[in-house]
Amino acid sequence: MVVVIDGPAGSGKSTIAKMLAERLSIKYLDSGAMYRALTWKAAKKGVDFHDDEGLCKLLSATCIRIENTKNGFETYVDDVNVTREIRLPFVTKNVHYVSNIEFVREKMVEHQRRFAEGENIIAEGRDMASVVFPDADKKIYLDADITVRGERRHSELGNLNGPSQLLTVVEDLKQRDHKDMTRGLAPLKQVDDAFYLDTTRLTIEEVVAILIEEIGQISK
Ligand code: DC
């Protein structure tokens, strides 16, 4: 069984997908972590984010490993555990350069499909339904009002990066939405057969309950 969740940043994809994976005892794939991993390495190595060829060469020389462990979903770059560092602002700010390169996307998609092969899995990202798993058993699109998404992201960042301004977070989200939705390659979009859920006025538990019910329909 393959379940996919797409949606904009701050719509609750990661939190919800992780909880669903746990409740359903299935694997979890955070596809964004892979793009973040390459961005992290490029920043560490000082590769120019405008140098597509340099970024492709870097990817070919990099081992990105993703794993479901007892600590949750973990990401390694050449055996360094980067799970926390890939959430830092220098990665978030630059990841769009990396995720808009055709060769990079092709390699990441191959890796994501291999990871899911023969597994029961829930995968989240931007192009899970439209490109990576077009035959998924259940396609979900999560959305929420921009201000609520900003508030959620703001409280997450408070835990990780210290104080941040809500207004700045909302502005950053708007820019990321724009980049994700208008890019030439695999832009974020809702496919026709997706189950659309607006989480603006729902608690996490309510969202999980609705989706468990929806996923439960697969085998009926
Ligand atoms: O979900 P996230 O914020 O960790 O994603 C990081 C970036 O990677 C985001 O700007 C969009 C991009 N991304 C993508 O292009 N395709 C995916 N399947 C997942 C993420």
mmCIF file of C-alpha atoms and ligand atoms in Angstrom:
data_model
loop_
_atom_site.group_PDB
_atom_site.id
_atom_site.type_symbol
_atom_site.label_atom_id
_atom_site.label_comp_id
_atom_site.label_asym_id
_atom_site.label_seq_id
_atom_site.Cartn_x
_atom_site.Cartn_y
_atom_site.Cartn_z
ATOM 1 C CA MET A 1 0.000 0.000 0.000
ATOM 2 C CA VAL A 2 1.319 3.412 -0.953
ATOM 3 C CA VAL A 3 -0.260 6.535 0.553
ATOM 4 C CA VAL A 4 0.993 9.947 -0.548
ATOM 5 C CA ILE A 5 0.530 13.384 0.945
ATOM 6 C CA ASP A 6 1.334 16.550 -0.968
ATOM 7 C CA GLY A 7 0.768 20.146 0.030
ATOM 8 C CA PRO A 8 2.443 23.466 0.750
ATOM 9 C CA ALA A 9 4.943 24.128 3.543
ATOM 10 C CA GLY A 10 3.269 24.321 6.954
ATOM 11 C CA SER A 11 0.132 22.441 5.907
ATOM 12 C CA GLY A 12 0.928 19.753 8.474
ATOM 13 C CA LYS A 13 2.213 17.111 6.038
ATOM 14 C CA SER A 14 5.202 15.942 8.065
ATOM 15 C CA THR A 15 3.495 15.840 11.449
ATOM 16 C CA ILE A 16 0.462 14.067 10.049
ATOM 17 C CA ALA A 17 2.394 11.645 7.825
ATOM 18 C CA LYS A 18 4.626 10.615 10.734
ATOM 19 C CA MET A 19 1.625 10.001 12.977
ATOM 20 C CA LEU A 20 -0.184 8.024 10.292
ATOM 21 C CA ALA A 21 2.922 5.912 9.654
ATOM 22 C CA GLU A 22 3.118 5.114 13.353
ATOM 23 C CA ARG A 23 -0.591 4.340 13.776
ATOM 24 C CA LEU A 24 -0.703 2.180 10.653
ATOM 25 C CA SER A 25 2.723 0.607 11.338
ATOM 26 C CA ILE A 26 4.013 1.473 7.887
ATOM 27 C CA LYS A 27 7.186 3.139 6.587
ATOM 28 C CA TYR A 28 7.528 6.913 6.290
ATOM 29 C CA LEU A 29 9.266 8.882 3.544
ATOM 30 C CA ASP A 30 10.046 12.578 3.908
ATOM 31 C CA SER A 31 11.064 13.364 0.318
ATOM 32 C CA GLY A 32 11.943 16.996 1.093
ATOM 33 C CA ALA A 33 14.706 15.775 3.417
ATOM 34 C CA MET A 34 16.599 14.453 0.393
ATOM 35 C CA TYR A 35 16.615 17.818 -1.394
ATOM 36 C CA ARG A 36 17.601 19.425 1.881
ATOM 37 C CA ALA A 37 20.460 16.924 2.310
ATOM 38 C CA LEU A 38 22.067 17.906 -0.995
ATOM 39 C CA THR A 39 21.552 21.593 -0.186
ATOM 40 C CA TRP A 40 23.272 21.071 3.163
ATOM 41 C CA LYS A 41 26.292 19.473 1.509
ATOM 42 C CA ALA A 42 26.493 22.166 -1.188
ATOM 43 C CA ALA A 43 26.547 24.859 1.491
ATOM 44 C CA LYS A 44 29.212 23.001 3.495
ATOM 45 C CA LYS A 45 31.379 22.555 0.379
ATOM 46 C CA GLY A 46 30.819 26.125 -0.791
ATOM 47 C CA VAL A 47 29.274 25.104 -4.137
ATOM 48 C CA ASP A 48 27.621 28.077 -5.851
ATOM 49 C CA PHE A 49 23.837 27.575 -5.797
ATOM 50 C CA HIS A 50 23.610 29.041 -9.308
ATOM 51 C CA ASP A 51 26.039 26.421 -10.661
ATOM 52 C CA ASP A 52 23.694 23.613 -11.776
ATOM 53 C CA GLU A 53 26.555 21.531 -13.181
ATOM 54 C CA GLY A 54 28.505 21.841 -9.945
ATOM 55 C CA LEU A 55 25.430 20.764 -7.957
ATOM 56 C CA CYS A 56 24.888 17.749 -10.235
ATOM 57 C CA LYS A 57 28.540 16.706 -9.867
ATOM 58 C CA LEU A 58 28.211 17.084 -6.134
ATOM 59 C CA LEU A 59 25.134 14.837 -6.098
ATOM 60 C CA SER A 60 26.974 12.164 -8.086
ATOM 61 C CA ALA A 61 29.730 12.206 -5.471
ATOM 62 C CA THR A 62 27.368 12.140 -2.500
ATOM 63 C CA CYS A 63 25.704 9.281 -0.665
ATOM 64 C CA ILE A 64 22.339 10.354 0.710
ATOM 65 C CA ARG A 65 20.879 7.728 2.997
ATOM 66 C CA ILE A 66 17.401 7.862 4.506
ATOM 67 C CA GLU A 67 16.186 5.497 7.170
ATOM 68 C CA ASN A 68 13.271 4.788 9.457
ATOM 69 C CA THR A 69 14.918 4.180 12.837
ATOM 70 C CA LYS A 70 13.701 3.956 16.413
ATOM 71 C CA ASN A 71 14.405 7.714 16.605
ATOM 72 C CA GLY A 72 12.176 8.425 13.616
ATOM 73 C CA PHE A 73 13.065 9.345 10.035
ATOM 74 C CA GLU A 74 16.796 10.026 9.784
ATOM 75 C CA THR A 75 18.872 11.488 6.972
ATOM 76 C CA TYR A 76 22.580 10.873 6.418
ATOM 77 C CA VAL A 77 24.969 12.562 4.024
ATOM 78 C CA ASP A 78 28.083 10.449 3.489
ATOM 79 C CA ASP A 79 27.414 8.798 6.850
ATOM 80 C CA VAL A 80 27.000 12.092 8.742
ATOM 81 C CA ASN A 81 23.633 12.319 10.485
ATOM 82 C CA VAL A 82 22.170 15.613 9.220
ATOM 83 C CA THR A 83 18.596 15.044 10.409
ATOM 84 C CA ARG A 84 18.511 18.223 12.502
ATOM 85 C CA GLU A 85 20.877 20.421 10.513
ATOM 86 C CA ILE A 86 18.866 20.159 7.308
ATOM 87 C CA ARG A 87 16.066 22.096 9.058
ATOM 88 C CA LEU A 88 18.275 25.159 9.596
ATOM 89 C CA PRO A 89 17.480 28.413 7.716
ATOM 90 C CA PHE A 90 20.568 28.279 5.455
ATOM 91 C CA VAL A 91 19.165 25.045 4.007
ATOM 92 C CA THR A 92 15.520 26.181 3.801
ATOM 93 C CA LYS A 93 16.594 29.382 2.037
ATOM 94 C CA ASN A 94 18.590 27.609 -0.684
ATOM 95 C CA VAL A 95 16.823 24.291 -1.223
ATOM 96 C CA HIS A 96 14.776 25.655 -4.154
ATOM 97 C CA TYR A 97 17.950 25.958 -6.283
ATOM 98 C CA VAL A 98 18.642 22.266 -5.831
ATOM 99 C CA SER A 99 15.057 21.065 -6.235
ATOM 100 C CA ASN A 100 14.671 22.818 -9.578
ATOM 101 C CA ILE A 101 17.409 20.875 -11.407
ATOM 102 C CA GLU A 102 16.201 18.099 -13.703
ATOM 103 C CA PHE A 103 19.080 15.671 -13.064
ATOM 104 C CA VAL A 104 18.738 16.130 -9.305
ATOM 105 C CA ARG A 105 14.996 15.452 -9.430
ATOM 106 C CA GLU A 106 15.488 12.345 -11.592
ATOM 107 C CA LYS A 107 18.000 10.878 -9.139
ATOM 108 C CA MET A 108 15.884 11.750 -6.093
ATOM 109 C CA VAL A 109 12.772 10.227 -7.681
ATOM 110 C CA GLU A 110 14.684 6.979 -8.447
ATOM 111 C CA HIS A 111 15.882 6.879 -4.851
ATOM 112 C CA GLN A 112 12.361 7.519 -3.491
ATOM 113 C CA ARG A 113 10.851 4.735 -5.604
ATOM 114 C CA ARG A 114 13.585 2.306 -4.515
ATOM 115 C CA PHE A 115 12.932 3.220 -0.887
ATOM 116 C CA ALA A 116 9.245 2.389 -1.330
ATOM 117 C CA GLU A 117 9.687 -0.795 -3.348
ATOM 118 C CA GLY A 118 7.613 -3.646 -1.952
ATOM 119 C CA GLU A 119 6.776 -1.662 1.193
ATOM 120 C CA ASN A 120 3.667 -0.314 2.830
ATOM 121 C CA ILE A 121 4.567 3.346 2.999
ATOM 122 C CA ILE A 122 3.341 6.880 3.453
ATOM 123 C CA ALA A 123 5.337 9.416 1.432
ATOM 124 C CA GLU A 124 5.078 13.181 1.673
ATOM 125 C CA GLY A 125 6.340 16.040 -0.465
ATOM 126 C CA ARG A 126 5.258 18.183 -3.409
ATOM 127 C CA ASP A 127 5.222 15.774 -6.380
ATOM 128 C CA MET A 128 4.414 12.478 -4.689
ATOM 129 C CA ALA A 129 1.076 12.024 -6.494
ATOM 130 C CA SER A 130 1.885 13.880 -9.701
ATOM 131 C CA VAL A 131 5.287 12.335 -10.483
ATOM 132 C CA VAL A 132 6.784 9.855 -8.035
ATOM 133 C CA PHE A 133 3.851 7.566 -7.184
ATOM 134 C CA PRO A 134 1.108 8.291 -9.736
ATOM 135 C CA ASP A 135 -0.435 4.856 -8.979
ATOM 136 C CA ALA A 136 -0.564 5.380 -5.216
ATOM 137 C CA ASP A 137 -3.483 3.684 -3.464
ATOM 138 C CA LYS A 138 -4.474 6.912 -1.731
ATOM 139 C CA LYS A 139 -3.526 10.466 -2.687
ATOM 140 C CA ILE A 140 -4.023 13.186 -0.117
ATOM 141 C CA TYR A 141 -3.568 16.927 -0.542
ATOM 142 C CA LEU A 142 -3.286 18.914 2.693
ATOM 143 C CA ASP A 143 -3.779 22.648 2.739
ATOM 144 C CA ALA A 144 -4.296 25.411 5.308
ATOM 145 C CA ASP A 145 -4.724 29.134 5.471
ATOM 146 C CA ILE A 146 -1.373 30.958 5.047
ATOM 147 C CA THR A 147 -1.595 32.701 8.443
ATOM 148 C CA VAL A 148 -2.236 29.443 10.269
ATOM 149 C CA ARG A 149 0.608 27.781 8.384
ATOM 150 C CA GLY A 150 2.814 30.702 9.391
ATOM 151 C CA GLU A 151 1.852 30.339 13.050
ATOM 152 C CA ARG A 152 2.619 26.618 12.973
ATOM 153 C CA ARG A 153 6.007 27.154 11.310
ATOM 154 C CA HIS A 154 6.751 30.023 13.695
ATOM 155 C CA SER A 155 6.294 27.836 16.755
ATOM 156 C CA GLU A 156 8.383 25.029 15.197
ATOM 157 C CA LEU A 157 11.195 27.472 14.397
ATOM 158 C CA GLY A 158 11.054 28.861 17.925
ATOM 159 C CA ASN A 159 12.059 25.439 19.162
ATOM 160 C CA LEU A 160 14.880 25.037 16.674
ATOM 161 C CA ASN A 161 16.291 28.437 15.812
ATOM 162 C CA GLY A 162 15.374 30.807 18.615
ATOM 163 C CA PRO A 163 13.087 33.793 18.228
ATOM 164 C CA SER A 164 11.706 34.596 14.787
ATOM 165 C CA GLN A 165 9.136 37.118 13.590
ATOM 166 C CA LEU A 166 5.737 35.757 12.633
ATOM 167 C CA LEU A 167 5.422 38.248 9.782
ATOM 168 C CA THR A 168 8.778 37.216 8.346
ATOM 169 C CA VAL A 169 7.798 33.552 8.570
ATOM 170 C CA VAL A 170 4.534 34.238 6.692
ATOM 171 C CA GLU A 171 6.402 36.206 4.007
ATOM 172 C CA ASP A 172 8.945 33.364 3.618
ATOM 173 C CA LEU A 173 6.106 30.860 3.288
ATOM 174 C CA LYS A 174 4.432 32.949 0.588
ATOM 175 C CA GLN A 175 7.683 33.047 -1.358
ATOM 176 C CA ARG A 176 8.212 29.293 -0.954
ATOM 177 C CA ASP A 177 4.621 28.611 -2.088
ATOM 178 C CA HIS A 178 5.206 30.746 -5.146
ATOM 179 C CA LYS A 179 8.493 29.002 -6.007
ATOM 180 C CA ASP A 180 7.063 25.512 -5.386
ATOM 181 C CA MET A 181 3.922 26.143 -7.437
ATOM 182 C CA THR A 182 5.416 27.985 -10.393
ATOM 183 C CA ARG A 183 8.674 26.128 -11.009
ATOM 184 C CA GLY A 184 9.085 24.389 -14.356
ATOM 185 C CA LEU A 185 9.799 20.935 -12.938
ATOM 186 C CA ALA A 186 7.288 18.933 -10.914
ATOM 187 C CA PRO A 187 5.533 21.961 -9.413
ATOM 188 C CA LEU A 188 3.322 21.519 -6.380
ATOM 189 C CA LYS A 189 -0.199 20.819 -7.540
ATOM 190 C CA GLN A 190 -3.258 18.923 -6.501
ATOM 191 C CA VAL A 191 -3.989 15.961 -8.770
ATOM 192 C CA ASP A 192 -7.605 15.322 -9.816
ATOM 193 C CA ASP A 193 -8.003 12.140 -7.789
ATOM 194 C CA ALA A 194 -6.562 13.522 -4.545
ATOM 195 C CA PHE A 195 -8.525 13.714 -1.300
ATOM 196 C CA TYR A 196 -8.337 17.411 -0.408
ATOM 197 C CA LEU A 197 -8.310 18.404 3.254
ATOM 198 C CA ASP A 198 -8.100 21.949 4.588
ATOM 199 C CA THR A 199 -6.556 21.667 8.066
ATOM 200 C CA THR A 200 -6.954 25.345 9.025
ATOM 201 C CA ARG A 201 -9.582 24.731 11.697
ATOM 202 C CA LEU A 202 -8.710 21.165 12.584
ATOM 203 C CA THR A 203 -6.533 19.812 15.364
ATOM 204 C CA ILE A 204 -3.809 17.312 14.521
ATOM 205 C CA GLU A 205 -5.891 14.521 16.085
ATOM 206 C CA GLU A 206 -8.910 15.483 13.979
ATOM 207 C CA VAL A 207 -6.846 15.432 10.788
ATOM 208 C CA VAL A 208 -5.367 12.042 11.681
ATOM 209 C CA ALA A 209 -8.819 10.611 12.444
ATOM 210 C CA ILE A 210 -10.246 11.837 9.118
ATOM 211 C CA LEU A 211 -7.319 10.426 7.171
ATOM 212 C CA ILE A 212 -7.300 7.058 8.968
ATOM 213 C CA GLU A 213 -10.955 6.743 7.977
ATOM 214 C CA GLU A 214 -10.138 7.752 4.396
ATOM 215 C CA ILE A 215 -7.182 5.346 4.135
ATOM 216 C CA GLY A 216 -9.342 2.618 5.682
ATOM 217 C CA GLN A 217 -11.554 2.828 2.576
ATOM 218 C CA ILE A 218 -8.694 1.443 0.431
ATOM 219 C CA SER A 219 -9.243 -2.164 1.432
ATOM 220 C CA LYS A 220 -13.064 -1.904 1.470
HETATM 221 O O1 DC B 1 8.908 19.689 2.675
HETATM 222 P P1 DC B 1 10.201 20.487 2.863
HETATM 223 O O2 DC B 1 9.994 21.885 3.328
HETATM 224 O O3 DC B 1 11.182 19.775 3.720
HETATM 225 O O4 DC B 1 10.829 20.570 1.397
HETATM 226 C C1 DC B 1 12.026 21.239 1.163
HETATM 227 C C2 DC B 1 12.039 21.784 -0.250
HETATM 228 O O5 DC B 1 12.189 20.721 -1.171
HETATM 229 C C3 DC B 1 10.813 22.584 -0.644
HETATM 230 O O6 DC B 1 11.193 23.907 -0.951
HETATM 231 C C4 DC B 1 10.279 21.938 -1.884
HETATM 232 C C5 DC B 1 11.260 20.848 -2.222
HETATM 233 N N1 DC B 1 10.603 19.560 -2.425
HETATM 234 C C6 DC B 1 10.382 19.172 -3.718
HETATM 235 O O7 DC B 1 10.691 19.915 -4.644
HETATM 236 N N2 DC B 1 9.819 17.968 -3.963
HETATM 237 C C7 DC B 1 9.467 17.162 -2.961
HETATM 238 N N3 DC B 1 8.922 15.988 -3.234
HETATM 239 C C8 DC B 1 9.674 17.560 -1.619
HETATM 240 C C9 DC B 1 10.238 18.783 -1.385
#
